[in-house]
Short mmCIF file of C-alpha atoms in Angstrom, two decimals:
data_model
loop_
_atom_site.label_atom_id
_atom_site.label_comp_id
_atom_site.label_asym_id
_atom_site.label_seq_id
_atom_site.Cartn_x
_atom_site.Cartn_y
_atom_site.Cartn_z
CA MET A 1 -2.69 -7.19 13.51
CA LYS A 2 -6.15 -8.69 13.06
CA HIS A 3 -7.90 -5.75 11.35
CA LEU A 4 -6.83 -2.46 9.85
CA LEU A 5 -9.50 -0.01 10.95
CA SER A 6 -7.43 3.02 11.84
CA ILE A 7 -3.83 4.19 11.66
CA ASP A 8 -4.03 4.00 15.45
CA ASP A 9 -4.14 0.18 15.14
CA LEU A 10 -0.55 0.24 13.90
CA SER A 11 2.63 0.74 15.88
CA THR A 12 5.36 2.82 14.24
CA ASP A 13 7.32 -0.41 13.73
CA GLU A 14 4.35 -1.99 11.98
CA ILE A 15 4.07 1.02 9.66
CA HIS A 16 7.75 0.65 8.72
CA GLN A 17 7.26 -3.09 8.26
CA LEU A 18 4.31 -2.46 5.92
CA PHE A 19 6.44 -0.02 3.94
CA GLU A 20 9.20 -2.60 3.59
CA THR A 21 6.75 -5.24 2.37
CA ALA A 22 5.19 -2.65 0.04
CA ALA A 23 8.63 -2.01 -1.47
CA ASP A 24 8.85 -5.73 -2.30
CA MET A 25 5.34 -5.64 -3.73
CA HIS A 26 6.30 -2.60 -5.81
CA ASP A 27 8.94 -4.72 -7.52
CA VAL A 28 6.27 -7.21 -8.52
CA GLN A 29 4.52 -4.50 -10.55
CA SER A 30 7.41 -4.32 -12.97
CA ARG A 31 7.44 -8.07 -13.59
CA GLU A 32 6.00 -9.82 -16.58
CA VAL A 33 4.07 -12.20 -14.31
CA LYS A 34 2.50 -9.96 -11.68
CA LYS A 35 1.32 -12.71 -9.43
CA LEU A 36 2.43 -14.08 -6.07
CA PRO A 37 0.88 -17.22 -4.60
CA ALA A 38 0.81 -15.90 -1.02
CA LEU A 39 -3.00 -15.72 -0.61
CA ARG A 40 -3.93 -18.75 -2.67
CA GLY A 41 -7.14 -20.24 -1.30
CA ARG A 42 -8.13 -17.07 0.56
CA THR A 43 -11.27 -15.12 -0.29
CA VAL A 44 -11.51 -11.35 -0.04
CA VAL A 45 -14.74 -9.42 -0.48
CA ASN A 46 -14.71 -5.74 -1.35
CA MET A 47 -17.92 -4.21 0.02
CA PHE A 48 -18.29 -0.70 -1.29
CA PHE A 49 -21.35 1.18 -0.11
CA GLU A 50 -19.98 4.37 -1.61
CA ASP A 51 -18.76 5.09 -5.14
CA SER A 52 -15.09 4.50 -5.75
CA THR A 53 -12.86 3.78 -8.69
CA ARG A 54 -9.28 3.76 -7.50
CA THR A 55 -9.64 2.31 -4.00
CA ARG A 56 -11.92 -0.53 -5.10
CA SER A 57 -9.88 -1.47 -8.15
CA SER A 58 -6.67 -1.08 -6.16
CA PHE A 59 -7.88 -3.55 -3.52
CA GLU A 60 -9.21 -5.85 -6.22
CA ILE A 61 -5.92 -5.96 -8.15
CA ALA A 62 -3.93 -6.23 -4.91
CA GLY A 63 -5.93 -9.28 -3.85
CA LYS A 64 -5.73 -10.85 -7.30
CA TRP A 65 -1.97 -10.33 -7.64
CA LEU A 66 -1.60 -12.15 -4.33
CA SER A 67 -3.72 -15.00 -5.79
CA ALA A 68 -6.72 -14.47 -3.48
CA ASP A 69 -10.23 -14.94 -4.84
CA VAL A 70 -11.75 -11.48 -4.89
CA ILE A 71 -15.38 -10.53 -5.30
CA ASN A 72 -16.98 -7.11 -5.23
CA VAL A 73 -20.26 -6.15 -3.62
CA SER A 74 -21.59 -2.66 -4.09
CA ALA A 75 -24.59 -0.99 -2.52
CA LYS A 76 -26.21 -0.55 -5.90
CA GLY A 77 -27.27 -3.92 -7.18
CA SER A 78 -26.99 -5.63 -3.79
CA SER A 79 -29.69 -6.51 -1.28
CA THR A 80 -28.88 -3.25 0.51
CA SER A 81 -30.93 -1.47 -2.14
CA LYS A 82 -33.85 -3.72 -1.14
CA GLY A 83 -33.58 -2.46 2.40
CA GLU A 84 -31.35 -5.10 3.98
CA SER A 85 -29.39 -3.84 6.97
CA LEU A 86 -25.61 -3.53 6.89
CA ARG A 87 -25.35 -6.20 9.57
CA ASP A 88 -27.42 -8.73 7.63
CA THR A 89 -25.55 -8.03 4.38
CA VAL A 90 -22.18 -8.45 6.07
CA LEU A 91 -23.17 -11.59 7.96
CA THR A 92 -24.64 -13.14 4.80
CA VAL A 93 -21.45 -12.55 2.84
CA CYS A 94 -19.25 -13.79 5.68
CA ALA A 95 -21.34 -16.96 6.01
CA MET A 96 -19.91 -17.90 2.60
CA GLY A 97 -16.49 -18.39 4.16
CA VAL A 98 -14.79 -15.06 3.60
CA ASP A 99 -11.30 -14.46 5.00
CA GLY A 100 -10.98 -10.74 4.40
CA LEU A 101 -13.54 -7.96 4.16
CA VAL A 102 -12.62 -4.60 2.67
CA ILE A 103 -15.33 -2.14 3.52
CA ARG A 104 -16.18 1.38 2.48
CA HIS A 105 -19.21 2.99 3.99
CA PRO A 106 -20.59 6.55 4.18
CA ALA A 107 -21.11 6.24 7.95
CA SER A 108 -18.19 7.04 10.24
CA GLY A 109 -17.41 4.04 12.43
CA ALA A 110 -19.01 1.48 10.08
CA ALA A 111 -15.79 -0.53 9.69
CA VAL A 112 -15.26 -0.78 13.45
CA GLN A 113 -18.85 -1.91 13.87
CA VAL A 114 -18.49 -4.54 11.13
CA SER A 115 -15.28 -5.88 12.72
CA GLU A 116 -17.29 -6.66 15.86
CA TRP A 117 -19.78 -8.76 13.89
CA VAL A 118 -17.50 -10.99 11.85
CA ASP A 119 -14.50 -13.31 12.17
CA ALA A 120 -12.95 -12.17 8.90
CA ALA A 121 -10.12 -9.63 8.88
CA VAL A 122 -11.64 -6.21 8.20
CA VAL A 123 -9.88 -3.43 6.30
CA ASN A 124 -11.36 0.04 6.51
CA ALA A 125 -11.36 1.46 2.98
CA GLY A 126 -12.91 4.73 4.11
CA ASP A 127 -15.71 5.28 6.60
CA GLY A 128 -17.59 8.54 6.25
CA MET A 129 -15.56 11.49 7.49
CA HIS A 130 -13.62 9.32 9.91
CA GLU A 131 -10.59 7.39 8.56
CA HIS A 132 -8.99 6.02 5.41
CA PRO A 133 -5.89 4.25 6.72
CA THR A 134 -4.59 2.70 3.49
CA GLN A 135 -4.75 6.12 1.80
CA ALA A 136 -2.68 7.63 4.62
CA LEU A 137 -0.18 4.78 4.39
CA LEU A 138 0.18 5.14 0.64
CA ASP A 139 0.57 8.92 0.91
CA ALA A 140 3.30 8.58 3.53
CA TYR A 141 4.95 5.75 1.59
CA THR A 142 4.95 7.82 -1.62
CA LEU A 143 6.48 10.80 0.17
CA GLN A 144 9.04 8.64 1.94
CA ARG A 145 10.17 7.23 -1.41
CA ARG A 146 10.48 10.76 -2.78
CA LEU A 147 12.03 12.46 0.25
CA GLY A 148 14.05 9.61 1.70
CA SER A 149 12.63 10.06 5.18
CA LEU A 150 9.73 11.99 6.66
CA GLU A 151 11.63 12.82 9.84
CA GLY A 152 11.59 16.60 10.29
CA ARG A 153 9.99 17.23 6.88
CA HIS A 154 7.25 19.85 6.62
CA VAL A 155 4.06 18.58 5.00
CA ALA A 156 1.23 20.99 4.15
CA ILE A 157 -2.27 19.49 3.93
CA ILE A 158 -4.58 21.91 2.18
CA GLY A 159 -8.29 21.90 1.45
CA ASP A 160 -11.60 20.62 2.75
CA LEU A 161 -10.49 19.34 6.15
CA THR A 162 -13.93 19.14 7.74
CA HIS A 163 -15.16 16.39 5.45
CA SER A 164 -11.85 14.62 4.93
CA ARG A 165 -11.13 11.18 6.34
CA VAL A 166 -7.88 11.20 4.36
CA PHE A 167 -6.70 14.15 6.43
CA ARG A 168 -7.64 12.51 9.74
CA SER A 169 -5.67 9.36 8.94
CA ASN A 170 -2.80 11.30 7.42
CA ILE A 171 -2.29 13.46 10.51
CA GLN A 172 -1.75 10.34 12.60
CA CYS A 173 0.47 8.62 10.09
CA LEU A 174 2.67 11.59 9.16
CA THR A 175 3.23 12.84 12.71
CA ARG A 176 4.02 9.27 13.83
CA LEU A 177 6.73 9.12 11.17
CA GLY A 178 8.25 12.36 12.41
CA ALA A 179 6.89 14.86 9.87
CA ARG A 180 5.88 18.38 10.83
CA VAL A 181 2.37 18.94 9.52
CA THR A 182 0.54 22.19 8.85
CA VAL A 183 -3.09 22.02 7.80
CA VAL A 184 -4.57 24.85 5.78
CA ALA A 185 -8.25 25.51 5.10
CA PRO A 186 -10.76 28.31 5.02
CA PRO A 187 -12.29 28.84 8.50
CA THR A 188 -15.55 27.24 7.36
CA LEU A 189 -13.79 24.02 6.36
CA MET A 190 -11.53 23.82 9.41
CA PRO A 191 -12.97 21.12 11.74
CA SER A 192 -14.51 22.43 14.95
CA GLY A 193 -12.31 21.89 17.99
CA VAL A 194 -9.21 21.77 15.81
CA GLY A 195 -7.31 23.94 18.31
CA ALA A 196 -7.33 21.38 21.10
CA TRP A 197 -6.84 18.55 18.64
CA SER A 198 -3.83 20.13 16.97
CA ALA A 199 -2.23 20.78 20.35
CA ALA A 200 -2.74 17.16 21.38
CA ALA A 201 -1.74 15.59 18.06
CA GLY A 202 1.13 17.98 17.40
CA PHE A 203 0.22 19.66 14.13
CA GLU A 204 -0.18 23.32 13.17
CA THR A 205 -3.10 25.11 11.57
CA SER A 206 -3.19 28.05 9.22
CA TYR A 207 -5.67 30.00 7.11
CA ASP A 208 -2.95 31.44 4.88
CA ILE A 209 -1.87 29.10 2.09
CA ASP A 210 0.60 31.62 0.64
CA ALA A 211 2.49 31.79 3.93
CA VAL A 212 2.74 27.99 4.27
CA LEU A 213 3.71 26.95 0.72
CA PRO A 214 7.27 28.39 0.66
CA THR A 215 8.38 26.29 3.64
CA ALA A 216 6.69 23.02 2.60
CA ASP A 217 8.71 19.93 1.69
CA ALA A 218 5.55 18.27 0.38
CA VAL A 219 2.06 19.51 -0.47
CA MET A 220 -1.03 17.40 -0.09
CA MET A 221 -4.14 18.85 -1.75
CA LEU A 222 -7.56 17.58 -0.64
CA ARG A 223 -10.66 17.37 -2.75
CA VAL A 224 -13.55 19.73 -2.13
CA GLN A 225 -16.21 17.18 -1.20
CA ARG A 226 -19.36 18.66 -2.58
CA GLU A 227 -21.28 15.44 -1.87
CA ARG A 228 -20.71 15.70 1.88
CA MET A 229 -21.56 19.39 2.13
CA SER A 230 -24.97 20.20 3.43
CA GLY A 231 -24.67 23.98 3.30
CA ALA A 232 -22.64 26.75 1.76
CA TYR A 233 -19.08 26.56 3.06
CA PHE A 234 -17.71 29.12 0.64
CA PRO A 235 -19.39 31.77 -1.53
CA SER A 236 -18.34 30.41 -4.92
CA GLU A 237 -15.95 27.95 -6.50
CA ARG A 238 -14.05 30.86 -7.97
CA GLU A 239 -13.55 32.35 -4.54
CA TYR A 240 -12.33 29.00 -3.14
CA THR A 241 -9.78 28.67 -5.94
CA VAL A 242 -8.52 32.21 -5.38
CA GLY A 243 -8.22 31.67 -1.64
CA TYR A 244 -7.10 28.04 -1.33
CA GLY A 245 -6.50 26.46 -4.73
CA LEU A 246 -3.07 25.32 -5.87
CA THR A 247 -3.01 27.63 -8.86
CA ARG A 248 -0.29 28.20 -11.43
CA ASN A 249 0.87 31.33 -9.56
CA ARG A 250 1.11 29.44 -6.29
CA LEU A 251 3.26 26.75 -7.90
CA ALA A 252 5.97 29.39 -8.09
CA LEU A 253 5.90 29.76 -4.30
CA LEU A 254 7.03 26.17 -3.81
CA LYS A 255 10.62 25.12 -3.35
CA PRO A 256 11.88 23.25 -6.44
CA ASP A 257 10.75 19.62 -6.85
CA VAL A 258 8.39 19.67 -3.86
CA PRO A 259 6.09 16.67 -4.42
CA ILE A 260 2.41 17.47 -4.92
CA CYS A 261 -0.06 14.82 -3.77
CA HIS A 262 -3.79 14.53 -4.30
CA PRO A 263 -5.80 11.49 -3.17
CA GLY A 264 -8.15 11.90 -6.13
CA PRO A 265 -10.52 12.27 -7.72
CA MET A 266 -9.29 15.76 -8.58
CA ASN A 267 -11.56 18.72 -9.23
CA ARG A 268 -9.29 20.31 -11.79
CA GLY A 269 -9.58 24.07 -11.74
CA LEU A 270 -11.13 24.05 -8.26
CA GLU A 271 -8.69 22.90 -5.58
CA ILE A 272 -5.88 22.11 -8.01
CA ALA A 273 -5.03 23.74 -11.33
CA ALA A 274 -4.20 21.53 -14.30
CA ASP A 275 -0.68 23.02 -14.27
CA ALA A 276 -0.16 21.66 -10.75
CA ALA A 277 -1.87 18.33 -11.35
CA ASP A 278 0.27 17.65 -14.42
CA ALA A 279 3.46 19.29 -13.15
CA ALA A 280 6.67 17.27 -13.20
CA GLN A 281 6.68 17.16 -9.40
CA SER A 282 3.10 15.90 -9.19
CA VAL A 283 3.05 12.41 -7.66
CA VAL A 284 -0.65 11.75 -8.22
CA LEU A 285 -0.10 8.72 -10.46
CA GLU A 286 2.77 7.50 -8.31
CA GLN A 287 0.28 7.50 -5.42
CA VAL A 288 -1.89 5.11 -7.40
CA SER A 289 0.91 2.57 -7.95
CA SER A 290 2.08 3.02 -4.35
CA GLY A 291 -1.51 2.39 -3.27
CA LEU A 292 -1.50 -0.97 -4.97
CA ALA A 293 1.78 -1.92 -3.27
CA ILE A 294 0.50 -0.77 0.14
CA ARG A 295 -2.77 -2.69 -0.24
CA MET A 296 -0.88 -5.81 -1.26
CA ALA A 297 1.27 -5.39 1.85
CA VAL A 298 -1.78 -4.88 4.07
CA LEU A 299 -3.63 -7.92 2.68
CA TYR A 300 -0.47 -9.99 2.95
CA HIS A 301 0.10 -9.07 6.60
CA LEU A 302 -3.55 -9.60 7.52
CA LEU A 303 -4.20 -12.82 5.64
CA ALA A 304 -1.01 -14.70 4.80
CA GLY A 305 -0.03 -15.85 8.26
CA GLU A 306 -1.27 -18.35 10.75
CA GLU A 307 -5.01 -18.87 10.93
CA LEU A 308 -6.37 -17.58 14.22
CA MET B 1 16.67 -15.29 10.58
CA PRO B 2 18.04 -18.80 10.05
CA ALA B 3 16.79 -20.53 6.96
CA PRO B 4 13.57 -22.27 8.02
CA GLU B 5 14.82 -25.60 6.70
CA GLU B 6 17.53 -25.71 9.36
CA ALA B 7 15.04 -25.77 12.15
CA ASP B 8 14.29 -29.14 13.61
CA PRO B 9 11.18 -28.79 15.72
CA GLY B 10 11.40 -30.74 18.92
CA THR B 11 15.17 -30.78 19.13
CA ASP B 12 16.11 -32.01 22.56
CA SER B 13 19.58 -33.26 21.82
CA VAL B 14 21.93 -33.19 24.76
CA ARG B 15 25.02 -33.20 22.54
CA ALA B 16 27.09 -30.05 22.47
CA ASP B 17 27.75 -28.08 19.27
CA ARG B 18 30.28 -29.82 17.07
CA THR B 19 32.02 -27.82 14.37
CA VAL B 20 31.88 -29.70 11.08
CA LEU B 21 33.25 -26.94 8.84
CA ASP B 22 35.48 -24.10 9.98
CA ALA B 23 36.23 -20.92 8.05
CA ARG B 24 38.97 -22.55 5.97
CA ASP B 25 36.79 -25.57 5.15
CA ILE B 26 33.99 -23.27 3.99
CA SER B 27 36.40 -21.30 1.85
CA ARG B 28 37.80 -24.47 0.25
CA ALA B 29 34.30 -25.84 -0.38
CA LEU B 30 33.23 -22.63 -2.09
CA THR B 31 36.36 -22.57 -4.22
CA ARG B 32 35.70 -26.14 -5.30
CA ILE B 33 32.04 -25.38 -6.11
CA SER B 34 33.16 -22.36 -8.16
CA HIS B 35 35.50 -24.52 -10.23
CA GLU B 36 32.87 -27.22 -10.65
CA LEU B 37 30.38 -24.62 -11.87
CA LEU B 38 32.86 -23.25 -14.41
CA GLU B 39 33.76 -26.69 -15.61
CA ARG B 40 30.17 -27.83 -15.93
CA ASN B 41 29.14 -24.61 -17.67
CA LYS B 42 32.31 -24.42 -19.78
CA GLY B 43 33.03 -20.89 -18.55
CA ALA B 44 30.96 -18.10 -16.98
CA THR B 45 28.98 -17.11 -20.06
CA ASP B 46 25.23 -16.84 -19.41
CA LEU B 47 25.71 -17.90 -15.80
CA VAL B 48 23.49 -16.25 -13.17
CA LEU B 49 23.99 -16.97 -9.48
CA LEU B 50 20.87 -16.46 -7.38
CA GLY B 51 21.38 -16.54 -3.62
CA LEU B 52 18.41 -17.61 -1.52
CA HIS B 53 17.71 -15.43 1.51
CA THR B 54 19.25 -15.21 4.03
CA ARG B 55 22.60 -16.99 3.94
CA GLY B 56 22.46 -18.06 0.32
CA VAL B 57 22.96 -14.44 -0.72
CA PRO B 58 26.49 -13.97 0.73
CA LEU B 59 27.39 -17.48 -0.42
CA ALA B 60 26.37 -16.59 -4.00
CA ARG B 61 28.48 -13.43 -3.79
CA ARG B 62 31.52 -15.35 -2.56
CA ILE B 63 31.21 -17.90 -5.36
CA ALA B 64 30.84 -15.03 -7.86
CA GLU B 65 34.04 -13.43 -6.55
CA ARG B 66 35.93 -16.68 -7.03
CA ILE B 67 34.58 -17.18 -10.54
CA THR B 68 35.47 -13.59 -11.42
CA ALA B 69 39.00 -14.14 -10.12
CA VAL B 70 39.41 -17.21 -12.30
CA GLU B 71 37.67 -15.97 -15.44
CA GLY B 72 38.69 -12.31 -15.21
CA ALA B 73 35.13 -11.20 -16.05
CA PRO B 74 32.28 -10.45 -13.63
CA VAL B 75 29.50 -13.00 -13.24
CA ALA B 76 25.86 -11.96 -12.72
CA VAL B 77 24.59 -12.30 -9.13
CA GLY B 78 21.10 -11.76 -7.77
CA GLU B 79 19.04 -12.53 -4.71
CA LEU B 80 15.83 -14.52 -4.53
CA ASP B 81 13.22 -14.46 -1.79
CA VAL B 82 10.84 -17.40 -1.69
CA THR B 83 8.72 -16.38 1.31
CA MET B 84 5.53 -15.92 -0.72
CA TYR B 85 6.00 -19.29 -2.38
CA ARG B 86 6.40 -21.38 0.76
CA ASP B 87 3.80 -24.08 1.29
CA ASP B 88 3.77 -23.49 5.05
CA LEU B 89 2.90 -19.79 4.80
CA ARG B 90 -0.49 -20.35 6.42
CA SER B 91 0.77 -22.41 9.33
CA GLN B 92 3.30 -19.85 10.57
CA PRO B 93 3.02 -16.28 11.80
CA THR B 94 3.29 -13.81 8.94
CA ARG B 95 6.85 -13.76 7.65
CA ARG B 96 8.46 -10.65 6.35
CA ALA B 97 9.36 -10.93 2.71
CA HIS B 98 12.90 -10.06 1.62
CA LYS B 99 14.07 -8.48 -1.54
CA THR B 100 14.22 -10.30 -4.83
CA ALA B 101 16.78 -8.67 -7.11
CA LEU B 102 17.67 -10.06 -10.49
CA PRO B 103 20.79 -8.96 -12.34
CA PRO B 104 20.08 -6.42 -15.12
CA GLY B 105 20.15 -9.06 -17.86
CA GLY B 106 17.35 -11.04 -16.18
CA ILE B 107 17.29 -14.83 -16.18
CA ASP B 108 15.72 -15.64 -19.56
CA LYS B 109 17.85 -18.15 -21.48
CA LYS B 110 20.50 -18.07 -18.74
CA VAL B 111 21.87 -20.91 -16.65
CA VAL B 112 20.59 -20.06 -13.19
CA VAL B 113 22.41 -21.49 -10.20
CA LEU B 114 20.39 -21.38 -6.99
CA VAL B 115 22.71 -21.02 -4.01
CA ASP B 116 21.65 -21.89 -0.46
CA ASP B 117 23.35 -22.78 2.79
CA VAL B 118 21.61 -26.01 3.83
CA LEU B 119 19.65 -28.48 1.73
CA PHE B 120 17.21 -30.35 3.96
CA SER B 121 13.59 -31.18 3.10
CA GLY B 122 13.84 -29.57 -0.34
CA ARG B 123 10.78 -27.40 0.23
CA THR B 124 12.70 -24.13 -0.01
CA ILE B 125 14.09 -25.22 -3.37
CA ARG B 126 10.61 -26.21 -4.57
CA ALA B 127 9.42 -22.71 -3.61
CA ALA B 128 12.43 -21.22 -5.39
CA LEU B 129 11.60 -23.12 -8.58
CA ASP B 130 8.04 -21.75 -8.43
CA ALA B 131 9.40 -18.23 -7.90
CA LEU B 132 11.75 -18.63 -10.86
CA ALA B 133 8.86 -19.64 -13.09
CA ASP B 134 7.22 -16.30 -12.32
CA LEU B 135 10.38 -14.36 -13.04
CA GLY B 136 11.39 -15.77 -16.39
CA ARG B 137 12.51 -18.85 -18.25
CA PRO B 138 16.10 -19.92 -17.62
CA SER B 139 17.66 -22.37 -20.05
CA ALA B 140 18.71 -24.53 -17.08
CA VAL B 141 18.50 -24.37 -13.29
CA ARG B 142 21.17 -25.87 -11.05
CA LEU B 143 21.51 -26.03 -7.31
CA ALA B 144 24.60 -25.39 -5.23
CA VAL B 145 24.52 -25.79 -1.44
CA LEU B 146 27.14 -25.53 1.25
CA VAL B 147 25.73 -28.45 3.27
CA ASP B 148 23.44 -31.30 2.27
CA ARG B 149 22.08 -32.86 5.41
CA GLY B 150 19.65 -35.29 3.80
CA HIS B 151 16.03 -36.00 4.86
CA ARG B 152 14.49 -34.91 1.58
CA GLU B 153 10.71 -34.69 1.40
CA LEU B 154 10.66 -33.94 -2.32
CA PRO B 155 12.51 -35.37 -5.33
CA ILE B 156 15.18 -32.67 -5.35
CA ARG B 157 18.95 -33.01 -5.30
CA ALA B 158 21.87 -30.61 -5.42
CA ASP B 159 24.29 -30.42 -8.38
CA HIS B 160 27.11 -28.97 -6.29
CA VAL B 161 27.56 -29.75 -2.59
CA GLY B 162 30.15 -28.28 -0.22
CA LYS B 163 29.78 -31.09 2.30
CA ASN B 164 27.45 -34.03 2.60
CA LEU B 165 26.53 -34.21 6.23
CA PRO B 166 24.52 -37.26 7.24
CA SER B 167 22.45 -36.11 10.20
CA ALA B 168 19.68 -37.35 12.43
CA LEU B 169 16.35 -35.56 12.15
CA ALA B 170 16.67 -34.44 15.76
CA GLU B 171 20.03 -32.81 15.09
CA ARG B 172 20.31 -29.18 14.22
CA VAL B 173 22.68 -27.91 11.57
CA SER B 174 23.62 -24.23 11.89
CA VAL B 175 25.48 -22.24 9.28
CA ARG B 176 27.15 -19.04 10.38
CA LEU B 177 28.63 -16.63 7.85
CA SER B 178 30.70 -13.57 8.62
CA GLU B 179 28.44 -11.26 6.54
CA VAL B 180 25.40 -12.19 8.66
CA ASP B 181 26.70 -13.69 11.89
CA GLY B 182 30.21 -12.28 12.28
CA SER B 183 32.09 -15.56 11.75
CA ASP B 184 32.28 -18.52 9.36
CA GLU B 185 31.31 -21.89 10.80
CA VAL B 186 29.00 -24.86 10.32
CA THR B 187 27.99 -26.69 13.48
CA ILE B 188 25.80 -29.65 14.29
CA SER B 189 24.17 -30.10 17.65
#
């Protein structure tokens, strides 16, 4: 594995291998000295052209706990804001001898494009509405730890599917690991052409959240991405919550102890009620610590081995 | 996966495998090491046995069983993976890390005995000492190995040795244990 641009880059065996390494990395988090020397002498640059708190800090801590030198470049405050092209920015940074490049960009396909320009290992940390592979890995890893195995388990992914890269990566990852996936969204937020896609990728679609929740073994809520919406996709926030939010009443529809995931940041009171976000079965914070373990595993597998 | 230290790159020996320790020899060696450990430590108090992956782990468990049989009280056993601490990490394909599991009492102020199958260059033990420093502060660290084949590249020596086995660099020492390989045997080829 040279880059991690898409879940499609990984074989099922490689996903399991990453999970096993992540489990080792998870143990490190409970140590007094949270540092492994595996990436000593390696340099990782986090290039974030889109706002992010958890993904950027997660990659930063992951790199640092593996002893890599980590620097952060953001669009604001970098030469990008002076009009420099993505290609020139990336090439400039890589000319400084960078081994790994973690990139988030609002344009779908940006990470793939960057991987063609540079020698460094590229990790896609979210490209537009396309993919977010480490998020999908951490979601599946979190659920696997909770449920034992994903084989035959029913996972409901609910919310703004049209604008969600998390959902696109998750579909691939979850179905690959044997889960049965049903995606739920209002018709306006269901991606166009989903019918053919769902048939090919082997997932189900529904517009009725109340019908899906009782059979779910895990629920994954997605954020309503106001910043990516160019028009009105639903009449009002109130109406969205009534139709598709995980409200207190809907919590009662779930089987006991069904884990509730949310990739964050959460719009409390919109797609997820505070009662659900803070419920005992909510794994939102567990996702954060799993994310760190997964990103350590990814950086380790990409950068620790033989130099190419 | 055999312990990386056993591998002799460029082995082209034409000699056939020669068994240097059979199952009974291994058993006797481990019993002796167990008694030596108890004698040196004046009992099993504060003793922690840490097996190095892969074959050090079952060896540590076997020694622990013998100590328990003699002392009548269980002795703490854990497993230590040193993959991340190896100095050749960059020159090899990515290695999968194994589990590091410390006994519940940890290793602070304990006498830690590192247990491995073969002592060769000493680089695995150097990595293990680095790993230990990240995990806690033992009061003392000792080393017990089933076979010491020489050719040290670092100033490291074992406190307890099952068998000293003078070997040529081109020779290959293989340790097989029933827990991992189905049978107990040490061969040289």
